[in-house]
Short mmCIF file of C-alpha atoms in Angstrom, two decimals:
data_model
loop_
_atom_site.label_atom_id
_atom_site.label_comp_id
_atom_site.label_asym_id
_atom_site.label_seq_id
_atom_site.Cartn_x
_atom_site.Cartn_y
_atom_site.Cartn_z
CA UNK A 1218 6.28 24.10 -17.35
CA UNK A 1219 3.69 22.05 -15.43
CA UNK A 1220 6.37 19.52 -14.46
CA UNK A 1221 7.04 19.67 -10.69
CA UNK A 1222 10.55 20.69 -9.64
CA UNK A 1223 11.34 17.35 -7.99
CA UNK A 1224 11.12 15.61 -11.37
CA UNK A 1225 13.34 18.06 -13.26
CA UNK A 1226 16.71 16.35 -12.63
CA UNK A 1227 18.04 13.10 -14.04
CA UNK A 1228 20.69 11.02 -12.30
CA UNK A 1229 20.50 7.37 -13.39
CA UNK A 1230 21.36 4.75 -10.77
CA UNK A 1231 22.14 1.18 -11.83
CA UNK A 1232 22.64 -2.03 -9.86
CA UNK A 1233 22.79 -4.18 -13.02
CA UNK A 1234 23.60 -3.15 -16.56
CA UNK A 1235 20.95 -1.67 -18.81
CA UNK A 1236 21.70 -4.40 -21.32
CA UNK A 1237 20.98 -7.10 -18.75
CA UNK A 1238 17.76 -5.37 -17.69
CA UNK A 1239 16.62 -4.94 -21.29
CA UNK A 1240 17.26 -8.62 -22.04
CA UNK A 1241 15.30 -9.58 -18.92
CA UNK A 1242 12.27 -7.62 -20.19
CA UNK A 1243 12.63 -9.30 -23.59
CA UNK A 1244 12.76 -12.69 -21.86
CA UNK A 1245 9.51 -12.00 -20.01
CA UNK A 1246 7.88 -11.00 -23.29
CA UNK A 1247 9.03 -14.21 -24.96
CA UNK A 1248 7.62 -16.21 -22.05
CA UNK A 1249 4.24 -14.63 -22.79
CA UNK A 1250 4.49 -15.80 -26.39
CA UNK A 1251 5.49 -12.45 -27.91
CA UNK A 1252 8.20 -12.15 -30.51
CA UNK A 1253 7.96 -8.31 -30.77
CA UNK A 1254 6.87 -8.66 -34.38
CA UNK A 1255 3.17 -8.66 -33.56
CA UNK A 1256 2.85 -12.35 -32.72
CA UNK A 1257 1.30 -13.85 -29.61
CA UNK A 1258 0.18 -17.29 -28.55
CA UNK A 1259 -3.30 -18.61 -29.29
CA UNK A 1260 -4.60 -18.09 -25.72
CA UNK A 1261 -3.53 -14.46 -25.46
CA UNK A 1262 -6.88 -12.92 -26.41
CA UNK A 1263 -8.80 -14.92 -23.80
CA UNK A 1264 -6.24 -14.20 -21.09
CA UNK A 1265 -6.27 -10.52 -21.98
CA UNK A 1266 -10.07 -10.37 -21.66
CA UNK A 1267 -9.91 -12.07 -18.26
CA UNK A 1268 -7.26 -9.63 -17.04
CA UNK A 1269 -9.27 -6.67 -18.24
CA UNK A 1270 -12.36 -7.94 -16.41
CA UNK A 1271 -10.28 -8.50 -13.28
CA UNK A 1272 -8.84 -5.00 -13.24
CA UNK A 1273 -12.25 -3.42 -13.81
CA UNK A 1274 -14.37 -5.48 -11.42
CA UNK A 1275 -12.07 -6.46 -8.55
CA UNK A 1276 -12.00 -3.03 -6.89
CA UNK A 1277 -15.12 -1.01 -6.18
CA UNK A 1278 -13.28 2.29 -5.72
CA UNK A 1279 -11.23 3.62 -8.64
CA UNK A 1280 -8.87 5.27 -6.12
CA UNK A 1281 -7.91 1.93 -4.51
CA UNK A 1282 -4.67 2.10 -6.51
CA UNK A 1283 -3.43 4.83 -4.13
CA UNK A 1284 -3.52 2.40 -1.19
CA UNK A 1285 -1.87 -0.31 -3.27
CA UNK A 1286 1.04 1.97 -4.22
CA UNK A 1287 1.47 3.02 -0.58
CA UNK A 1288 1.47 -0.68 0.33
CA UNK A 1289 4.14 -1.36 -2.29
CA UNK A 1290 6.29 1.45 -0.89
CA UNK A 1291 6.10 -0.04 2.60
CA UNK A 1292 7.06 -3.49 1.28
CA UNK A 1293 10.17 -2.08 -0.40
CA UNK A 1294 13.76 -2.36 0.83
CA UNK A 1295 15.68 0.77 1.85
CA UNK A 1296 19.24 1.75 2.63
CA UNK A 1297 19.97 1.95 6.38
CA UNK A 1298 20.75 5.67 6.20
CA UNK A 1299 17.53 6.57 4.35
CA UNK A 1300 14.23 7.62 5.87
CA UNK A 1301 11.63 5.85 3.69
CA UNK A 1302 9.34 8.33 1.98
CA UNK A 1303 6.87 8.49 -0.88
CA UNK A 1304 5.89 11.44 -3.04
CA UNK A 1305 2.71 11.63 -5.11
CA UNK A 1306 2.38 14.38 -7.72
CA UNK A 1307 -0.75 14.98 -9.79
CA UNK A 1308 -0.69 17.24 -12.85
CA UNK A 1309 -2.65 17.37 -16.10
CA UNK A 1310 -3.98 13.82 -16.55
CA UNK A 1311 -0.88 12.22 -15.08
CA UNK A 1312 0.22 11.07 -11.65
CA UNK A 1313 3.85 10.52 -10.67
CA UNK A 1314 4.81 8.38 -7.68
CA UNK A 1315 8.39 8.34 -6.41
CA UNK A 1316 9.89 6.23 -3.60
CA UNK A 1317 13.48 6.31 -2.32
CA UNK A 1318 13.83 2.52 -2.15
CA UNK A 1319 16.89 0.50 -3.17
CA UNK A 1320 15.41 -0.36 -6.57
CA UNK A 1321 14.06 -3.26 -8.61
CA UNK A 1322 15.92 -6.48 -9.11
CA UNK A 1323 14.87 -9.31 -11.43
CA UNK A 1324 12.52 -10.83 -8.83
CA UNK A 1325 10.65 -7.54 -8.40
CA UNK A 1326 10.16 -7.20 -12.15
CA UNK A 1327 8.95 -10.80 -12.36
CA UNK A 1328 6.47 -10.19 -9.51
CA UNK A 1329 4.97 -7.00 -10.96
CA UNK A 1330 4.64 -8.75 -14.34
CA UNK A 1331 2.47 -11.49 -12.90
CA UNK A 1332 -0.92 -11.78 -11.19
CA UNK A 1333 -0.25 -13.95 -8.15
CA UNK A 1334 3.40 -13.94 -7.22
CA UNK A 1335 5.31 -12.75 -4.17
CA UNK A 1336 8.95 -12.00 -3.44
CA UNK A 1337 8.36 -12.22 0.33
CA UNK A 1338 10.23 -14.83 2.33
CA UNK A 1339 8.89 -16.73 5.32
CA UNK A 1340 11.24 -14.78 7.58
CA UNK A 1341 9.75 -11.53 6.36
CA UNK A 1342 6.23 -12.85 6.77
CA UNK A 1343 6.76 -13.17 10.54
CA UNK A 1344 6.35 -9.40 10.64
CA UNK A 1345 2.90 -9.69 9.08
CA UNK A 1346 1.71 -9.05 5.57
CA UNK A 1347 0.94 -5.58 4.28
CA UNK A 1348 0.24 -6.98 0.83
CA UNK A 1349 0.35 -10.43 -0.63
CA UNK A 1350 -1.31 -10.42 -4.04
CA UNK A 1351 0.55 -9.76 -7.27
CA UNK A 1352 -2.81 -8.55 -8.54
CA UNK A 1353 -2.73 -5.55 -6.17
CA UNK A 1354 -0.64 -3.53 -8.59
CA UNK A 1355 -3.20 -4.24 -11.31
CA UNK A 1356 -5.58 -1.80 -9.56
CA UNK A 1357 -3.73 1.00 -11.40
CA UNK A 1358 -5.39 -0.14 -14.61
CA UNK A 1359 -8.80 0.82 -13.30
CA UNK A 1360 -7.74 4.44 -13.86
CA UNK A 1361 -4.76 4.27 -16.24
CA UNK A 1362 -4.14 2.98 -19.75
CA UNK A 1363 -0.35 3.14 -19.54
CA UNK A 1364 2.01 2.84 -16.57
CA UNK A 1365 5.74 3.55 -16.88
CA UNK A 1366 8.24 2.34 -14.30
CA UNK A 1367 11.82 3.48 -13.76
CA UNK A 1368 13.93 1.68 -11.14
CA UNK A 1369 17.67 1.18 -11.17
CA UNK A 1370 18.68 -0.09 -14.61
CA UNK A 1371 15.07 -0.86 -15.54
CA UNK A 1372 12.86 1.39 -17.62
CA UNK A 1373 9.67 -0.14 -19.01
CA UNK A 1374 5.93 0.28 -19.32
CA UNK A 1375 2.69 -1.69 -19.22
CA UNK A 1376 0.01 -0.75 -21.75
CA UNK A 1377 -3.38 -2.33 -21.04
CA UNK A 1378 -4.54 -1.50 -24.57
CA UNK A 1379 -2.10 -4.13 -25.88
CA UNK A 1380 -2.79 -7.87 -25.71
CA UNK A 1381 -1.73 -9.05 -22.23
CA UNK A 1382 -0.44 -5.52 -21.74
CA UNK A 1383 -1.07 -5.57 -17.98
CA UNK A 1384 1.42 -8.40 -17.45
CA UNK A 1385 3.76 -8.00 -20.42
CA UNK A 1386 6.35 -5.21 -19.95
CA UNK A 1387 7.62 -3.18 -22.87
CA UNK A 1388 11.09 -1.65 -22.67
CA UNK A 1389 10.73 2.13 -22.98
CA UNK A 1390 12.29 5.27 -21.55
CA UNK A 1391 10.50 6.95 -18.65
CA UNK A 1392 8.53 9.94 -19.99
CA UNK A 1393 9.93 12.39 -17.39
CA UNK A 1394 13.34 13.01 -15.86
CA UNK A 1395 14.10 10.62 -13.01
CA UNK A 1396 15.94 10.95 -9.70
CA UNK A 1397 18.90 9.00 -8.42
CA UNK A 1398 17.98 6.44 -5.79
CA UNK A 1399 14.24 6.47 -6.54
CA UNK A 1400 11.78 4.04 -8.02
CA UNK A 1401 9.21 6.00 -10.00
CA UNK A 1402 5.84 5.25 -11.52
CA UNK A 1403 4.01 7.36 -14.08
CA UNK A 1404 0.30 6.72 -14.67
CA UNK A 1405 -1.36 8.11 -17.78
CA UNK A 1406 -5.06 8.27 -16.95
CA UNK A 1407 -7.70 6.80 -19.20
CA UNK A 1408 -10.10 9.21 -20.91
CA UNK A 1409 -12.93 8.06 -18.62
CA UNK A 1410 -11.00 8.61 -15.37
CA UNK A 1411 -12.38 11.27 -13.03
CA UNK A 1412 -9.17 13.15 -12.25
CA UNK A 1413 -10.97 15.62 -9.97
CA UNK A 1414 -12.13 12.68 -7.86
CA UNK A 1415 -8.55 11.42 -7.56
CA UNK A 1416 -7.40 14.91 -6.59
CA UNK A 1417 -10.02 15.07 -3.83
CA UNK A 1418 -9.06 11.60 -2.60
CA UNK A 1419 -5.41 12.64 -2.38
CA UNK A 1420 -6.31 15.79 -0.45
CA UNK A 1421 -8.39 13.71 1.96
CA UNK A 1422 -5.61 11.24 2.79
CA UNK A 1423 -5.01 11.15 6.54
CA UNK A 1424 -1.73 10.49 8.35
CA UNK A 1425 -3.39 7.60 10.21
CA UNK A 1426 -2.64 5.40 7.19
CA UNK A 1427 1.02 5.56 8.32
CA UNK A 1428 0.26 4.30 11.85
CA UNK A 1429 1.09 0.63 11.38
CA UNK A 1430 3.32 0.57 8.34
CA UNK A 1431 6.68 -1.03 9.02
CA UNK A 1432 8.95 1.27 7.03
CA UNK A 1433 7.20 4.19 5.36
CA UNK A 1434 7.14 7.23 7.64
CA UNK A 1435 6.29 10.16 5.35
CA UNK A 1436 4.21 10.94 2.28
CA UNK A 1437 4.29 14.19 0.32
CA UNK A 1438 1.31 15.02 -1.89
CA UNK A 1439 1.24 17.69 -4.60
CA UNK A 1440 -1.88 18.53 -6.60
CA UNK A 1441 -2.77 21.49 -8.84
CA UNK A 1442 -3.84 24.76 -7.19
CA UNK A 1443 -3.02 23.52 -3.66
CA UNK A 1444 -0.04 23.78 -1.36
CA UNK A 1445 1.94 20.55 -0.91
CA UNK A 1446 0.72 18.27 1.88
CA UNK A 1447 3.08 16.30 4.10
CA UNK A 1448 1.85 13.35 6.15
CA UNK A 1449 4.23 12.02 8.80
CA UNK A 1450 4.35 9.52 11.65
CA UNK A 1451 6.84 9.53 14.55
CA UNK A 1452 7.16 7.18 17.51
CA UNK A 1453 6.56 8.54 21.01
CA UNK A 1454 6.98 7.03 24.46
CA UNK A 1455 3.43 5.70 24.64
CA UNK A 1456 2.45 5.46 21.00
CA UNK A 1457 2.53 7.45 17.78
CA UNK A 1458 2.37 11.11 16.81
CA UNK A 1459 0.81 11.86 13.44
CA UNK A 1460 0.96 15.13 11.58
CA UNK A 1461 -0.58 16.65 8.48
CA UNK A 1462 1.14 19.90 7.53
CA UNK A 1463 1.98 20.52 11.18
CA UNK A 1464 -1.43 19.63 12.64
CA UNK A 1465 -0.68 16.98 15.27
CA UNK A 1466 -2.69 14.01 16.55
CA UNK A 1467 -1.47 11.65 19.29
CA UNK A 1468 -2.42 7.99 19.72
CA UNK A 1469 -1.85 5.80 22.76
CA UNK A 1470 -0.92 2.40 21.32
CA UNK A 1471 -1.06 -1.00 23.00
CA UNK A 1472 0.30 -4.20 21.51
CA UNK A 1473 -0.30 -7.82 22.43
CA UNK A 1474 0.65 -11.16 20.94
CA UNK A 1475 -2.02 -13.64 19.87
CA UNK A 1476 -0.86 -17.26 20.01
CA UNK A 1477 -2.22 -20.60 18.84
CA UNK A 1478 -3.24 -19.21 15.47
CA UNK A 1479 -4.96 -21.88 13.35
CA UNK A 1480 -3.38 -23.28 10.21
CA UNK A 1481 -3.95 -21.01 7.25
CA UNK A 1482 -2.65 -21.69 3.76
CA UNK A 1483 -1.96 -17.98 3.31
CA UNK A 1484 0.09 -17.91 6.54
CA UNK A 1485 1.92 -21.21 6.38
CA UNK A 1486 4.14 -21.79 9.42
CA UNK A 1487 2.79 -18.79 11.33
CA UNK A 1488 1.35 -19.68 14.75
CA UNK A 1489 1.46 -16.28 16.45
CA UNK A 1490 0.77 -12.73 15.43
CA UNK A 1491 0.21 -9.31 16.95
CA UNK A 1492 -2.76 -7.05 17.47
CA UNK A 1493 -2.51 -3.35 18.26
CA UNK A 1494 -5.10 -0.93 19.61
CA UNK A 1495 -4.61 2.82 19.13
CA UNK A 1496 -6.64 5.34 21.14
CA UNK A 1497 -6.76 8.90 19.74
CA UNK A 1498 -6.17 11.56 22.39
CA UNK A 1499 -5.85 15.32 22.52
CA UNK A 1500 -4.94 17.23 25.67
CA UNK A 1501 -5.36 13.93 27.59
CA UNK A 1502 -8.96 13.60 26.44
CA UNK A 1503 -10.45 11.07 24.05
CA UNK A 1504 -11.15 11.95 20.45
CA UNK A 1505 -14.46 10.22 19.82
CA UNK A 1506 -14.71 10.04 16.05
CA UNK A 1507 -15.25 6.72 14.28
CA UNK A 1508 -11.93 5.10 13.39
CA UNK A 1509 -11.08 2.56 10.74
CA UNK A 1510 -9.97 -1.02 11.23
CA UNK A 1511 -6.54 -1.71 9.74
CA UNK A 1512 -4.71 -4.59 8.15
CA UNK A 1513 -1.57 -2.41 8.13
CA UNK A 1514 -3.50 -0.06 5.84
CA UNK A 1515 -7.08 1.10 6.52
CA UNK A 1516 -9.87 -1.28 5.49
CA UNK A 1517 -13.05 0.50 6.61
CA UNK A 1518 -14.94 1.62 9.73
CA UNK A 1519 -16.83 -0.90 11.83
CA UNK A 1520 -18.11 1.71 14.33
CA UNK A 1521 -15.26 1.67 16.85
CA UNK A 1522 -13.83 4.95 18.12
CA UNK A 1523 -10.37 3.48 18.51
CA UNK A 1524 -8.20 1.90 15.83
CA UNK A 1525 -7.77 -1.86 15.58
CA UNK A 1526 -4.75 -3.22 13.72
CA UNK A 1527 -4.30 -6.92 12.99
CA UNK A 1528 -3.01 -9.18 10.24
CA UNK A 1529 -6.51 -9.86 8.92
CA UNK A 1530 -7.05 -11.99 5.86
CA UNK A 1531 -8.98 -9.85 3.40
CA UNK A 1532 -11.24 -10.50 0.46
CA UNK A 1533 -9.53 -10.20 -2.93
CA UNK A 1534 -10.32 -6.50 -3.30
CA UNK A 1535 -8.71 -5.77 0.12
CA UNK A 1536 -11.78 -3.67 0.93
CA UNK A 1537 -13.23 -5.92 3.66
CA UNK A 1538 -12.31 -8.69 6.12
CA UNK A 1539 -12.91 -12.27 5.02
CA UNK A 1540 -15.31 -13.37 7.77
CA UNK A 1541 -15.18 -17.05 6.74
CA UNK A 1542 -11.57 -17.54 7.90
CA UNK A 1543 -10.79 -19.27 11.22
CA UNK A 1544 -7.61 -17.14 11.32
CA UNK A 1545 -9.71 -13.97 11.51
CA UNK A 1546 -12.00 -15.40 14.17
CA UNK A 1547 -8.97 -16.14 16.36
CA UNK A 1548 -7.80 -12.58 15.80
CA UNK A 1549 -11.17 -11.25 17.00
CA UNK A 1550 -10.78 -13.21 20.26
CA UNK A 1551 -7.30 -11.75 20.62
CA UNK A 1552 -8.55 -8.21 20.03
CA UNK A 1553 -11.23 -8.62 22.71
CA UNK A 1554 -8.67 -9.94 25.20
CA UNK A 1555 -6.26 -7.11 24.39
CA UNK A 1556 -8.97 -4.52 24.96
CA UNK A 1557 -9.91 -6.08 28.32
CA UNK A 1558 -6.25 -6.17 29.40
CA UNK A 1559 -5.90 -2.48 28.50
CA UNK A 1560 -8.99 -1.20 30.36
CA UNK A 1561 -9.48 -3.61 33.29
CA UNK A 1562 -7.80 -2.08 35.19
CA UNK A 1563 -6.74 0.78 32.90
CA UNK A 1564 -3.11 0.43 31.86
CA UNK A 1565 -2.93 4.17 31.29
CA UNK A 1566 -4.52 6.61 33.75
CA UNK A 1567 -5.66 8.74 30.83
CA UNK A 1568 -8.13 5.97 29.94
CA UNK A 1569 -9.58 5.62 33.43
CA UNK A 1570 -13.36 6.24 33.38
CA UNK A 1571 -13.09 7.21 29.71
CA UNK A 1572 -12.60 3.91 27.87
CA UNK A 1573 -16.37 3.13 27.51
CA UNK A 1574 -16.67 6.20 25.27
CA UNK A 1575 -14.52 4.46 22.66
CA UNK A 1576 -17.00 1.62 22.12
CA UNK A 1577 -19.59 1.59 19.32
CA UNK A 1578 -22.98 2.92 20.37
CA UNK A 1579 -24.80 -0.33 19.57
CA UNK A 1580 -22.70 -2.44 21.98
#
């Protein structure tokens, strides 16, 4: 069988009854105007067309869904005795994603069934926002026609080929055996999806994407004809240690608070935040490759040879910083001040005389 071993056992875990979960899915469908006898409301066709356009045009890269699912895993809740982890398994024209989170409740199902809805509280937002758009999950429909979800008592799918199928769940059994204590996604790729491209993207994932996540510390990746890959991040005395199948990379990390943040409707009540700078080192010498700028997950490279992490406000696709926001401009001032505090004089002797090498060449 092509089915990976980790998906060959089934131990259902339930926090609410299956009957309650099934009725909840039916209630969502009724709220969309569906009576499960083929009927829908008069606006459904127009809304469906708008959703389809959104899922196709919002993200430039088809593989953006990988980052969105990693983001979702970091936003999840976990038992205290569990090390948060994510597994991604690609086989045939299917990808399975499993996360050992606590599991979906009604709010989570409501959020994933909508476009702009969050289950985050203000208290949680003080930590910063990894993701904030209900539409982030919709990136899966750039590559998949059908997505099944199994979590706790819930088992349902979204089928974008159906009217409002990207926001209207359908109760259905998960197509593969599930594991106790895991939330699992199954994506059935569209005929036009370049599966080889997704495979290459998975193989190219770097452990640096774990650097600034709050909970997720390990990702296991399995693709055809390749040995499994394990990405991991551990805390050290002066920063982080990343590994990819045993190959280690150290980062010296500095953190500083930025205060007097301007009012921002997407950060209501937040007046302070944190910026972090991470300097890659090996054998006490700088690693001088271009690094990406992060908003908890990598955005893109801006030419710096050290990593910048801040709670940037991003454009809708999450593929660039929104330069029009006063919030982001204040963050830039904070990043500059943090860098100056780190290197003048050098906080760490390993950076003495070496910090200018980390700057972009055109500065």
